[in-house]
XYZ file of N, CA, C and O in Angstrom:
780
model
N -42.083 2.501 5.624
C -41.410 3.765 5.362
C -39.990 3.711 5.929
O -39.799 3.202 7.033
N -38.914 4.260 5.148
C -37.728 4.141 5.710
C -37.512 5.350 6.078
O -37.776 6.395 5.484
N -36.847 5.120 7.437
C -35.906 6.514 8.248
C -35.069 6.020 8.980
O -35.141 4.980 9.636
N -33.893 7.070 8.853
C -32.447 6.993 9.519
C -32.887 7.612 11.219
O -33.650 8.489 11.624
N -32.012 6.693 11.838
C -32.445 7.422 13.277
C -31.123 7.041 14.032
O -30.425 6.186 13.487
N -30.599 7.694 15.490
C -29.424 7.280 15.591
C -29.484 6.097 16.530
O -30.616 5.737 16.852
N -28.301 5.334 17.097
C -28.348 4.332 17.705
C -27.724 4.301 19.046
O -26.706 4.834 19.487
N -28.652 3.498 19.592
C -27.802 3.900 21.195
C -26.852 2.869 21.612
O -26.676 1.851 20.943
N -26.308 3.085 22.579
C -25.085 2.029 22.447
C -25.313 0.772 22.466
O -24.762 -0.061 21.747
N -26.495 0.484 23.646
C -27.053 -0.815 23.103
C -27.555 -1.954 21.970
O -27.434 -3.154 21.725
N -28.304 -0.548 21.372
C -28.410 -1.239 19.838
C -26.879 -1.464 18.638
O -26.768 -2.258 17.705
N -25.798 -0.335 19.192
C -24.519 -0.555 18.547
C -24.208 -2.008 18.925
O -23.877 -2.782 18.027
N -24.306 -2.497 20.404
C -23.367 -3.946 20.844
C -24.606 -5.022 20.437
O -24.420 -6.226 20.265
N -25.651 -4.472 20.341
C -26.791 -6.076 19.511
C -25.941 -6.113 18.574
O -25.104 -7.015 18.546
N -26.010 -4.679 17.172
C -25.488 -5.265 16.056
C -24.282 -5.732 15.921
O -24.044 -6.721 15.228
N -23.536 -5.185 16.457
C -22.046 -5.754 16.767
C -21.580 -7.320 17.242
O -20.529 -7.924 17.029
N -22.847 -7.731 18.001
C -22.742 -9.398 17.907
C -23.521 -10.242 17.227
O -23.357 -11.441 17.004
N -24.858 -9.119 16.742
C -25.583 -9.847 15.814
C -25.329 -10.099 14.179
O -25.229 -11.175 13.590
N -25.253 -8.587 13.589
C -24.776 -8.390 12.109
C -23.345 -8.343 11.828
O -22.885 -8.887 10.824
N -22.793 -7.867 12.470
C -21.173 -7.700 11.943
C -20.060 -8.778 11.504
O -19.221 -8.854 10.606
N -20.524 -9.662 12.715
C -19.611 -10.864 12.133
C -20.192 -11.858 10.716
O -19.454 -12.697 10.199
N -21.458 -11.618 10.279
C -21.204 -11.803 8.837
C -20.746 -10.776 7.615
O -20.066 -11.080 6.635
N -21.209 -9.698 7.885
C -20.352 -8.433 7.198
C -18.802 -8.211 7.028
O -18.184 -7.792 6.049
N -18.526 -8.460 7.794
C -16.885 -8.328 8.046
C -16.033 -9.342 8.930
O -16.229 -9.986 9.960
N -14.817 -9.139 7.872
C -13.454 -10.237 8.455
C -13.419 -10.163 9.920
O -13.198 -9.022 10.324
N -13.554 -10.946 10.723
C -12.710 -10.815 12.035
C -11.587 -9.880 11.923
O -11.871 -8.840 12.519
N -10.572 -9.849 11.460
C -9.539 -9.008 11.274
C -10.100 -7.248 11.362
O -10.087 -6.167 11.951
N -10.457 -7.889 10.488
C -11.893 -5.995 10.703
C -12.374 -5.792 11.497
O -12.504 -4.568 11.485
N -13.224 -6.529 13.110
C -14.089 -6.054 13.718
C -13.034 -5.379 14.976
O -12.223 -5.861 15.766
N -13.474 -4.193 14.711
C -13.043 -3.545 16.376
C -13.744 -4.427 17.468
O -14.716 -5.178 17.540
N -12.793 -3.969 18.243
C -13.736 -5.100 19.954
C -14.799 -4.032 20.331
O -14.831 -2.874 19.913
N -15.596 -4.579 21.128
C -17.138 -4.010 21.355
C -16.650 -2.940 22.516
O -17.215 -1.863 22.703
N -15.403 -3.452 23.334
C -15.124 -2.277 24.071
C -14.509 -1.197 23.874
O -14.605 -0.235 24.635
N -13.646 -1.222 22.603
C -13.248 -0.250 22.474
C -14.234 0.764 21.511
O -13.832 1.921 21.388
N -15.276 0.453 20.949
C -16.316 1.258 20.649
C -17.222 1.233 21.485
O -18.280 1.498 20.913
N -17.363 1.057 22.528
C -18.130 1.503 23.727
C -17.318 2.628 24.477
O -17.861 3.452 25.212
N -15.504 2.568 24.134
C -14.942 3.688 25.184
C -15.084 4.782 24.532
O -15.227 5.778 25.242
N -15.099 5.034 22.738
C -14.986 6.177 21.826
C -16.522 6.451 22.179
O -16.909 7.577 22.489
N -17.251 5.495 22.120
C -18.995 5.927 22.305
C -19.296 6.967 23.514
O -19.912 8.014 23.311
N -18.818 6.594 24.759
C -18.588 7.502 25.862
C -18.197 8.431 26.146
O -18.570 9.175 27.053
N -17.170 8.577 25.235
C -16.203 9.459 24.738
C -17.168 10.591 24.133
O -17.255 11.752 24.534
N -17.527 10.285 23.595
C -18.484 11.498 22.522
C -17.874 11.355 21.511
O -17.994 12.305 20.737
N -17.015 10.239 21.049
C -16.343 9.909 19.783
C -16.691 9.132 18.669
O -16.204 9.084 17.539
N -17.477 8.626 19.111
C -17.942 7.479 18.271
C -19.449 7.436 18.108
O -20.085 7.624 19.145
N -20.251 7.185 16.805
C -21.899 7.103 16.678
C -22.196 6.378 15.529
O -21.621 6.402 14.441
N -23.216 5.693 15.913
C -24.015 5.078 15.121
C -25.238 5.362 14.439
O -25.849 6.353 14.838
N -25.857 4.524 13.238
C -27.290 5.028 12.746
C -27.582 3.864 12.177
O -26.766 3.060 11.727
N -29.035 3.742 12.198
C -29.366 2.519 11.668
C -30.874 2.921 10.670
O -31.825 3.559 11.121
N -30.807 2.518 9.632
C -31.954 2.614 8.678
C -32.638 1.762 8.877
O -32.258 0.608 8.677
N -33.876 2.047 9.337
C -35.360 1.547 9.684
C -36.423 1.251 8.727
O -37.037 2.231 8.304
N -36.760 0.110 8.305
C -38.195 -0.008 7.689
C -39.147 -0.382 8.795
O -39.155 -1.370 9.530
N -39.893 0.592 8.729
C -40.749 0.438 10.583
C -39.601 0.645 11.621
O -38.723 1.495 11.769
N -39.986 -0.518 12.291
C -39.044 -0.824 13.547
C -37.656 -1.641 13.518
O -36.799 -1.717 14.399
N -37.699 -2.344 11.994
C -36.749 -3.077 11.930
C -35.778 -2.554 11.057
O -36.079 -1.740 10.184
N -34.491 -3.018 11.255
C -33.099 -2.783 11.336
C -32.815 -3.077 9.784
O -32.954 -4.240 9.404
N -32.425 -2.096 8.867
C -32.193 -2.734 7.256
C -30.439 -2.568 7.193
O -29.725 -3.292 6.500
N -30.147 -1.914 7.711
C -28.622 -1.161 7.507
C -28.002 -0.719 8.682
O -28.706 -0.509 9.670
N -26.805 -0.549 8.726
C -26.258 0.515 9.803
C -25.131 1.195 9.648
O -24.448 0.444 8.952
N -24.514 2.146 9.862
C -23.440 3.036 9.876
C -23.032 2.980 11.310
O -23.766 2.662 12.245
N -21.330 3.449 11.398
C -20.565 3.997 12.501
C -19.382 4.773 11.976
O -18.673 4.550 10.995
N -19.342 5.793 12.920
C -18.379 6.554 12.862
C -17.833 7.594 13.849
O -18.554 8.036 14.744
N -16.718 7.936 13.708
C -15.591 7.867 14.083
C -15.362 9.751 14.428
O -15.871 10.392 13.508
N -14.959 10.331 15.122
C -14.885 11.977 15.316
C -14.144 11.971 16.058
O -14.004 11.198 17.006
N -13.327 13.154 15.629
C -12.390 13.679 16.848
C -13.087 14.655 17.615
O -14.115 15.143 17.146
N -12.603 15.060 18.903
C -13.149 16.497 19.700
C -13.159 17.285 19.181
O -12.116 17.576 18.594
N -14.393 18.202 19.037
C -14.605 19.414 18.287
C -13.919 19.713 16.906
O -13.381 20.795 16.672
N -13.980 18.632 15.969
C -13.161 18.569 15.170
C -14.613 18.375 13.673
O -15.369 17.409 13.783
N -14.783 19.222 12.605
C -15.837 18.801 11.814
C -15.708 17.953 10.533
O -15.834 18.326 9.367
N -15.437 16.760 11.004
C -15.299 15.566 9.633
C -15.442 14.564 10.663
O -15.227 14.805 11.851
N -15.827 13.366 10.186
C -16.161 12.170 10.966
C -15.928 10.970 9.872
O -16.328 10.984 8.708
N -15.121 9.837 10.577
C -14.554 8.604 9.737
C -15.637 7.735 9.667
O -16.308 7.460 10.661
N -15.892 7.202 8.353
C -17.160 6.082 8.350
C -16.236 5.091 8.638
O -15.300 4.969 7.849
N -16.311 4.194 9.812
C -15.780 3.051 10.495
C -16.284 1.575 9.569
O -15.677 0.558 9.231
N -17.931 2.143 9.346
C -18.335 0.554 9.316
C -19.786 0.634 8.425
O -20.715 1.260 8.934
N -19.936 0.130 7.369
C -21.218 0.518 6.505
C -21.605 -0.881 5.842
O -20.961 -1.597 5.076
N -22.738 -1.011 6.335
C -23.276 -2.809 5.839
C -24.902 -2.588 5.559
O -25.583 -1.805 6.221
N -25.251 -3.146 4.816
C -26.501 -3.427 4.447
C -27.030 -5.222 4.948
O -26.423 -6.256 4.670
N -28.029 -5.116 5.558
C -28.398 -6.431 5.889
C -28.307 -7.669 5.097
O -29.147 -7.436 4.227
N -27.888 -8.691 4.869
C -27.619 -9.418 3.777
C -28.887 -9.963 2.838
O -28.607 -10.119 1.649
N -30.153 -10.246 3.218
C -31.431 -10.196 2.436
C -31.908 -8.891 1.914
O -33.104 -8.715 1.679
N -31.098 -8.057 1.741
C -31.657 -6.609 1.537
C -30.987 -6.071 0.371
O -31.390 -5.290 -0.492
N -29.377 -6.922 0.606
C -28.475 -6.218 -0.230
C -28.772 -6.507 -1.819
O -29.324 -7.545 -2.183
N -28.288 -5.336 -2.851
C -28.033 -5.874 -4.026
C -29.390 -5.143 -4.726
O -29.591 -5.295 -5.931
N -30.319 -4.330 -3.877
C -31.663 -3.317 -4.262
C -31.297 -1.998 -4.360
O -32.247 -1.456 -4.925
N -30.415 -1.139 -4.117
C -30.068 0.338 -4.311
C -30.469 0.312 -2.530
O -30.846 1.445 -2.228
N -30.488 -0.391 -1.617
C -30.714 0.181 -0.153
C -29.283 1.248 0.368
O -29.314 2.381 0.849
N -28.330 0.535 0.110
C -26.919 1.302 0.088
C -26.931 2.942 0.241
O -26.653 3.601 1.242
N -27.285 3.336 -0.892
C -27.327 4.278 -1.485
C -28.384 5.441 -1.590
O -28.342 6.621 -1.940
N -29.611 4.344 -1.007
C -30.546 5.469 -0.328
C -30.200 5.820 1.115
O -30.458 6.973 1.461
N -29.620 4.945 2.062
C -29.174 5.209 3.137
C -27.881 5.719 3.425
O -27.362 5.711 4.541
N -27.474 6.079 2.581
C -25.893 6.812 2.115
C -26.608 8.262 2.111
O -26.162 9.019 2.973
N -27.854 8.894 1.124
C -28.071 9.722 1.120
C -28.582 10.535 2.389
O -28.169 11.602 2.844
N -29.912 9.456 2.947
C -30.324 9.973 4.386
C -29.347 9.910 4.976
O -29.813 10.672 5.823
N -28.100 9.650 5.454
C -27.210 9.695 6.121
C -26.686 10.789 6.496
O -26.571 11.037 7.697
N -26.233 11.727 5.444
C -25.941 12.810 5.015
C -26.760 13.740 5.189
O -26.268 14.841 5.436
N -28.144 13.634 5.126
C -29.076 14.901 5.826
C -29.096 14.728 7.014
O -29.258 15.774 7.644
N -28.963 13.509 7.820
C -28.948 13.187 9.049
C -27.553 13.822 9.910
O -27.526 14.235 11.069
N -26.648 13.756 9.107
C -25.231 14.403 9.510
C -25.014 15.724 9.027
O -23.849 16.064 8.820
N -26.047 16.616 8.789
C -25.440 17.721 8.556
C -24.896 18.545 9.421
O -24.302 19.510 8.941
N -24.942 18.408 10.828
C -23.742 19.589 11.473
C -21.987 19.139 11.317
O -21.005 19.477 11.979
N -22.101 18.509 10.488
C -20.648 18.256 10.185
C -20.386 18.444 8.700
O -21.162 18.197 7.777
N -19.306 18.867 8.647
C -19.129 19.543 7.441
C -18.811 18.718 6.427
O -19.059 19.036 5.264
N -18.125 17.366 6.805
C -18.242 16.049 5.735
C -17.657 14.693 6.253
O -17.246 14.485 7.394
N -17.693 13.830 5.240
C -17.030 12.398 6.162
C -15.782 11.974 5.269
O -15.391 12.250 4.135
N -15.422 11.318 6.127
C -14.478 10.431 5.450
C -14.143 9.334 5.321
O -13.844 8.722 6.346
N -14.045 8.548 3.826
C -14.043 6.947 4.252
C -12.884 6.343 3.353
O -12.452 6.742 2.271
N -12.566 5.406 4.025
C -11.145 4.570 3.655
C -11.751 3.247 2.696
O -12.529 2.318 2.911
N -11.003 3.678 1.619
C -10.853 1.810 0.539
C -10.218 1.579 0.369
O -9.271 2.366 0.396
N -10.038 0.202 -0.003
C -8.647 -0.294 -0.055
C -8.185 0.177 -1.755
O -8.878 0.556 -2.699
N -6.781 -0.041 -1.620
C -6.621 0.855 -2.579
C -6.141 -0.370 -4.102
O -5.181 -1.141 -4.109
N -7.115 -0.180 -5.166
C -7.251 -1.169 -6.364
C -5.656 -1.540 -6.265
O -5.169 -2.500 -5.668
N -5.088 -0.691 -6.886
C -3.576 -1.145 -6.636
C -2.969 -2.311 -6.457
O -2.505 -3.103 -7.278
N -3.047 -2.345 -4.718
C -2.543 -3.386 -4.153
C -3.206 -4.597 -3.713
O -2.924 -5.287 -2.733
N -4.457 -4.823 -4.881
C -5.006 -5.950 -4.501
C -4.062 -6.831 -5.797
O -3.469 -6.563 -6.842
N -4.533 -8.597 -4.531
C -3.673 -9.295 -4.596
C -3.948 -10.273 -6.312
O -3.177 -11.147 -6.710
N -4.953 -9.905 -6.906
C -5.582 -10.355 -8.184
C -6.988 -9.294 -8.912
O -7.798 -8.446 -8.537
N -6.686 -9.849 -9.849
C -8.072 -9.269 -10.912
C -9.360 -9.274 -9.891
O -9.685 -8.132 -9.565
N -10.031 -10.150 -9.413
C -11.447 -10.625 -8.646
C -11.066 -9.433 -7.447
O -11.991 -8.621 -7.457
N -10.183 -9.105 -6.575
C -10.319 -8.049 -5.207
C -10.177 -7.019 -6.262
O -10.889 -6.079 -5.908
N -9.631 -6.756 -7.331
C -9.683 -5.347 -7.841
C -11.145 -4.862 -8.479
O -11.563 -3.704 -8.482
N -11.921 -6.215 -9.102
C -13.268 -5.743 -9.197
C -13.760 -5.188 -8.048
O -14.217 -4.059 -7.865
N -13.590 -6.276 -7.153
C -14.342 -5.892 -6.041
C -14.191 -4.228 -5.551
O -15.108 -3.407 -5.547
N -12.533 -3.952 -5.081
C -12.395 -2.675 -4.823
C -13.148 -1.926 -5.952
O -14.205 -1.338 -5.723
N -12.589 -1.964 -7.140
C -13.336 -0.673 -8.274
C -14.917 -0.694 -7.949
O -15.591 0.307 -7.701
N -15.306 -1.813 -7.988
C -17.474 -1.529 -7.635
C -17.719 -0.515 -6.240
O -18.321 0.558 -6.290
N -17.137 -1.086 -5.046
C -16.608 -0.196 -3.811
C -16.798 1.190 -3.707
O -17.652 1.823 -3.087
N -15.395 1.747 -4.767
C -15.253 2.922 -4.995
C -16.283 3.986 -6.051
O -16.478 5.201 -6.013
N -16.846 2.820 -7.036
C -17.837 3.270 -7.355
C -19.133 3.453 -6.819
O -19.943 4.258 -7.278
N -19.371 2.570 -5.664
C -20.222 2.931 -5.280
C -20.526 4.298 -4.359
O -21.461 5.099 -4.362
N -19.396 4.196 -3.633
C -19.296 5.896 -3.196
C -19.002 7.047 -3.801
O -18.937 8.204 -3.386
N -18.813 6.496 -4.973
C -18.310 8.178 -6.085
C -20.233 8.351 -6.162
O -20.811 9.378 -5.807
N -20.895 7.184 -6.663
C -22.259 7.512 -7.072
C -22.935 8.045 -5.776
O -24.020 8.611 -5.907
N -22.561 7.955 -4.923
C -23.025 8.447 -3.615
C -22.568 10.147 -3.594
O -23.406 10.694 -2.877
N -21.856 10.888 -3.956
C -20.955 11.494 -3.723
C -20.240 12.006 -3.336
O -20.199 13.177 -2.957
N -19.297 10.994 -3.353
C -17.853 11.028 -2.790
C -16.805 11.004 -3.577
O -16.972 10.258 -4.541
N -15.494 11.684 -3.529
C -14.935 12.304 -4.209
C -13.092 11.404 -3.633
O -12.555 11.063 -2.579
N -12.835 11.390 -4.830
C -11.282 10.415 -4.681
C -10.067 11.565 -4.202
O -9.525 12.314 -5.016
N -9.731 11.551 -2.621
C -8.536 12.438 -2.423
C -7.412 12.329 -2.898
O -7.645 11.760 -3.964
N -6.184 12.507 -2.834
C -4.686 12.888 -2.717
C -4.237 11.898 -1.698
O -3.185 11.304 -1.934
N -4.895 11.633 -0.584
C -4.778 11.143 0.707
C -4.431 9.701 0.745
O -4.820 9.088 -0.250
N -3.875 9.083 1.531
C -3.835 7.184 1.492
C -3.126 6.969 3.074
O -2.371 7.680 3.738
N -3.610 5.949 3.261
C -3.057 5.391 5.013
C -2.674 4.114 4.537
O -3.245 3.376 3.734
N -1.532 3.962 5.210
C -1.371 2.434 5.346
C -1.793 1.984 6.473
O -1.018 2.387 7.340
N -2.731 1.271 6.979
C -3.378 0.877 8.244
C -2.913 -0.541 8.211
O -2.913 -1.304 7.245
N -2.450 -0.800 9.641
C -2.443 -2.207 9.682
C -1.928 -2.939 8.839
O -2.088 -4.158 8.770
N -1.054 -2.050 7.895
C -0.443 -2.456 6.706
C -1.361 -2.674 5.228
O -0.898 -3.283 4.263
N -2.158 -2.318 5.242
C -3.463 -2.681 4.722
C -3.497 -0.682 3.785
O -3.620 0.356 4.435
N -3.363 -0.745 2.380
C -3.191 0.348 1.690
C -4.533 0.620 1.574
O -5.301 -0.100 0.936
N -4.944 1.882 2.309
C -6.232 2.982 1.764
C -6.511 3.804 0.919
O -5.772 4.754 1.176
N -7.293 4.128 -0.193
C -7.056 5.800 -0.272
C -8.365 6.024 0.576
O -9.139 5.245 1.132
N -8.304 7.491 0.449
C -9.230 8.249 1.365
C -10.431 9.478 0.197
O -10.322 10.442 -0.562
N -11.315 8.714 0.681
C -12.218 9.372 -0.166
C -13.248 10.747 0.522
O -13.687 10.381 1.612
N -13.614 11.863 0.243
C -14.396 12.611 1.120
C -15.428 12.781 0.734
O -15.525 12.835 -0.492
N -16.585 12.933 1.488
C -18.171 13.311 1.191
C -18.352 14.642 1.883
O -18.330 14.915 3.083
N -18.587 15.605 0.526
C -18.942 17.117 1.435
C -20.509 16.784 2.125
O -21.439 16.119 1.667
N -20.377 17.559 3.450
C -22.166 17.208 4.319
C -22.525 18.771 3.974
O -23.254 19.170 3.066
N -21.917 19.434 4.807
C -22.420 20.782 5.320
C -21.339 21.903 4.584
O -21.458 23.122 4.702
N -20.330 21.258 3.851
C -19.052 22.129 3.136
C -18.846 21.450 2.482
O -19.105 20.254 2.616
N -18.047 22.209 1.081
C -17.047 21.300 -0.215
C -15.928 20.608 0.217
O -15.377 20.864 1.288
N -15.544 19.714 -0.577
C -14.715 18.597 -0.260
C -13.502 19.718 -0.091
O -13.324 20.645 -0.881
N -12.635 19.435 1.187
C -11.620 20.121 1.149
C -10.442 19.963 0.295
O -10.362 19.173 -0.646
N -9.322 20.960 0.785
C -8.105 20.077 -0.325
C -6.854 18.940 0.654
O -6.346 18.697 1.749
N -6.899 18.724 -0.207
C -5.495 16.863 0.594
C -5.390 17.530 1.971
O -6.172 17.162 2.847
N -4.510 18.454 2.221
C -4.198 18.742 3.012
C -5.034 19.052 4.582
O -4.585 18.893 5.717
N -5.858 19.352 4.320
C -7.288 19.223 5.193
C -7.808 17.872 5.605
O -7.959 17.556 6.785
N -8.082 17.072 4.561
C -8.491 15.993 4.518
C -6.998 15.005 5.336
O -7.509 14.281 6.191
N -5.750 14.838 5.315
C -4.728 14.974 5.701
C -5.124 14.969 7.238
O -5.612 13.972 7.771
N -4.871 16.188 7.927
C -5.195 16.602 9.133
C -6.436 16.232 9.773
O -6.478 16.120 10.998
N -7.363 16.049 9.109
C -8.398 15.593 9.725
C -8.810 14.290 10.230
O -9.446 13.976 11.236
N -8.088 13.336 8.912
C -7.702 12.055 8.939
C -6.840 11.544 10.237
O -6.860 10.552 10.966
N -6.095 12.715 10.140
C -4.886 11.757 11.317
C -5.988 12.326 12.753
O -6.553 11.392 13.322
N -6.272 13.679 13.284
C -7.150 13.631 14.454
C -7.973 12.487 14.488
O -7.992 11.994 15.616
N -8.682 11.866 13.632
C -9.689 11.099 13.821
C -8.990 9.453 14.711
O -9.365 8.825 15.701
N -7.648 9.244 13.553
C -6.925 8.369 13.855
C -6.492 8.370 15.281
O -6.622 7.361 15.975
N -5.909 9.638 15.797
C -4.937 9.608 16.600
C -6.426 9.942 18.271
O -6.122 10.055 19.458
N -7.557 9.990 17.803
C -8.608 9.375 18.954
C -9.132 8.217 18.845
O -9.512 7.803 19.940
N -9.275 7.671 18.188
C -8.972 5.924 17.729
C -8.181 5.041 18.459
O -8.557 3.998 18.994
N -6.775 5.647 18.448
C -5.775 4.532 18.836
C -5.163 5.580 19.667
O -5.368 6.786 19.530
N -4.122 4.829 20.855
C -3.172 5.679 21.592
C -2.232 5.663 20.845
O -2.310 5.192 19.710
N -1.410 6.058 21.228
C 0.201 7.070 20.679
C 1.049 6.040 20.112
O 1.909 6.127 19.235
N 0.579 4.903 20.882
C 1.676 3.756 20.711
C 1.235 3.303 19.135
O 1.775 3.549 18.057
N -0.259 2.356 19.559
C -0.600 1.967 18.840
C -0.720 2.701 17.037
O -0.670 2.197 15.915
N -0.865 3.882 17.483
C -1.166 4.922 15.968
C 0.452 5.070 15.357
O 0.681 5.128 14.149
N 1.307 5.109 16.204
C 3.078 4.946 15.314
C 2.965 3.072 15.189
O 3.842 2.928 14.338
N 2.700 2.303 15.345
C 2.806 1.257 15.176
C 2.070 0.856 14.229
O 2.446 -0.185 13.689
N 1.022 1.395 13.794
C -0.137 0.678 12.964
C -0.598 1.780 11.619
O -0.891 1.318 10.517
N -0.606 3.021 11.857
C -1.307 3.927 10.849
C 0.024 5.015 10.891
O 0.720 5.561 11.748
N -0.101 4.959 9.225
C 0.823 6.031 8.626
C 0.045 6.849 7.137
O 0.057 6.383 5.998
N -0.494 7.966 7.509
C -1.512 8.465 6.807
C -0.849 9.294 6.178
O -0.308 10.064 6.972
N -0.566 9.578 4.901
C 0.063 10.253 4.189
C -0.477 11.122 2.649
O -1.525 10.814 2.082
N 0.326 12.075 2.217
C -0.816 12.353 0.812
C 0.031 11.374 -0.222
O 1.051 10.776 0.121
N -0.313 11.335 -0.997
C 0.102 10.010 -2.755
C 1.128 11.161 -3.140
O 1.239 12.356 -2.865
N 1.605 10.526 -3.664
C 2.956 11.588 -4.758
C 2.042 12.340 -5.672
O 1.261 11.660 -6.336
N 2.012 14.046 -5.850
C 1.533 14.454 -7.127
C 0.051 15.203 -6.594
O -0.609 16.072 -7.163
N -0.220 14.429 -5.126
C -1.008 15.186 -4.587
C -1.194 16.925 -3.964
O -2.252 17.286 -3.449
């Protein structure tokens, strides 16, 4: 039987040295301490989808103080698992699991500025996969790390707001993420022209 349950920090730093580094670029992995300081923080949480006792999936994300939207940081499906609709059932429990928050928010890279045809499939399946989830394409885009986003929202507990919300909420999330320095140096979150 599958159920979403949340994760304690311990089980965040197993998966973090166990699953992540095949999921994601080095370039991508936050260090384990600085999601241990947001974790402490009351900033940062995890969840992991369970068949029994064992580990199929996991989520993290990202909140500002008393603030109701939360950034999906990090979303992987176990690699013998992937490629069954697991995604997407744990996308849904996710979302009943998060309902005191009013919705999330998650960053893709943006089709655009990929560097050939093959990353733009890739991005378009991506984005489709969270529209089928439902999630909804903002106004919104960050350049992170130099690295072009748009920003997509999932209503939890409220309707998808407008840019401008999504906007503001985006940058709180950011600006408990990174210090002052680092967030003018690295993230410039902005709405798209027309938005």
């Amino acid at each position: 039987m599958l159920h979403v349950r949340k994760l304690s920090l311990s089980e965040i730093k197993a998966i973090h040295e166990t699953h992540m580094p095949e999921a994601f670029p080095p370039r991508e992995l936050r260090p384990y301490s600085s999601i241990k300081a947001l974790y402490e923080g009351g900033n940062y949480m995890g969840y992991g989808l369970f068949e029994g006792e064992k580990l199929a999936a996991y989520a993290y994300f990202a909140k500002a103080d008393g603030r109701p939207f939360a950034l999906l940081d990090y979303f992987a499906v176990l690699p013998a698992l992937r490629g069954n609709g697991l995604g997407s059932r744990f996308f849904t429990l996710l979302c009943a699991e998060l309902e005191a928050i009013d919705g999330l928010l998650l960053e893709v890279e943006s089709v655009e500025s990929a560097p050939d045809e093959s990353q733009r499939a890739v991005r378009r399946r991506r984005i489709a996969f969270y529209t089928r989830c439902g999630c909804a394409m903002t106004g919104v885009k960050c350049l992170l790390y130099s690295v072009d986003y748009n920003i997509l929202a999932m209503p939890v507990a409220a309707a998808v707001p407008p840019d401008r919300t999504v906007l503001a909420e985006l940058e709180n999330v950011y600006r408990t993420m990174f210090d002052d320095a680092l967030y003018r140096r690295v993230c410039r979150p902005y709405r798209s022209e027309g938005a």
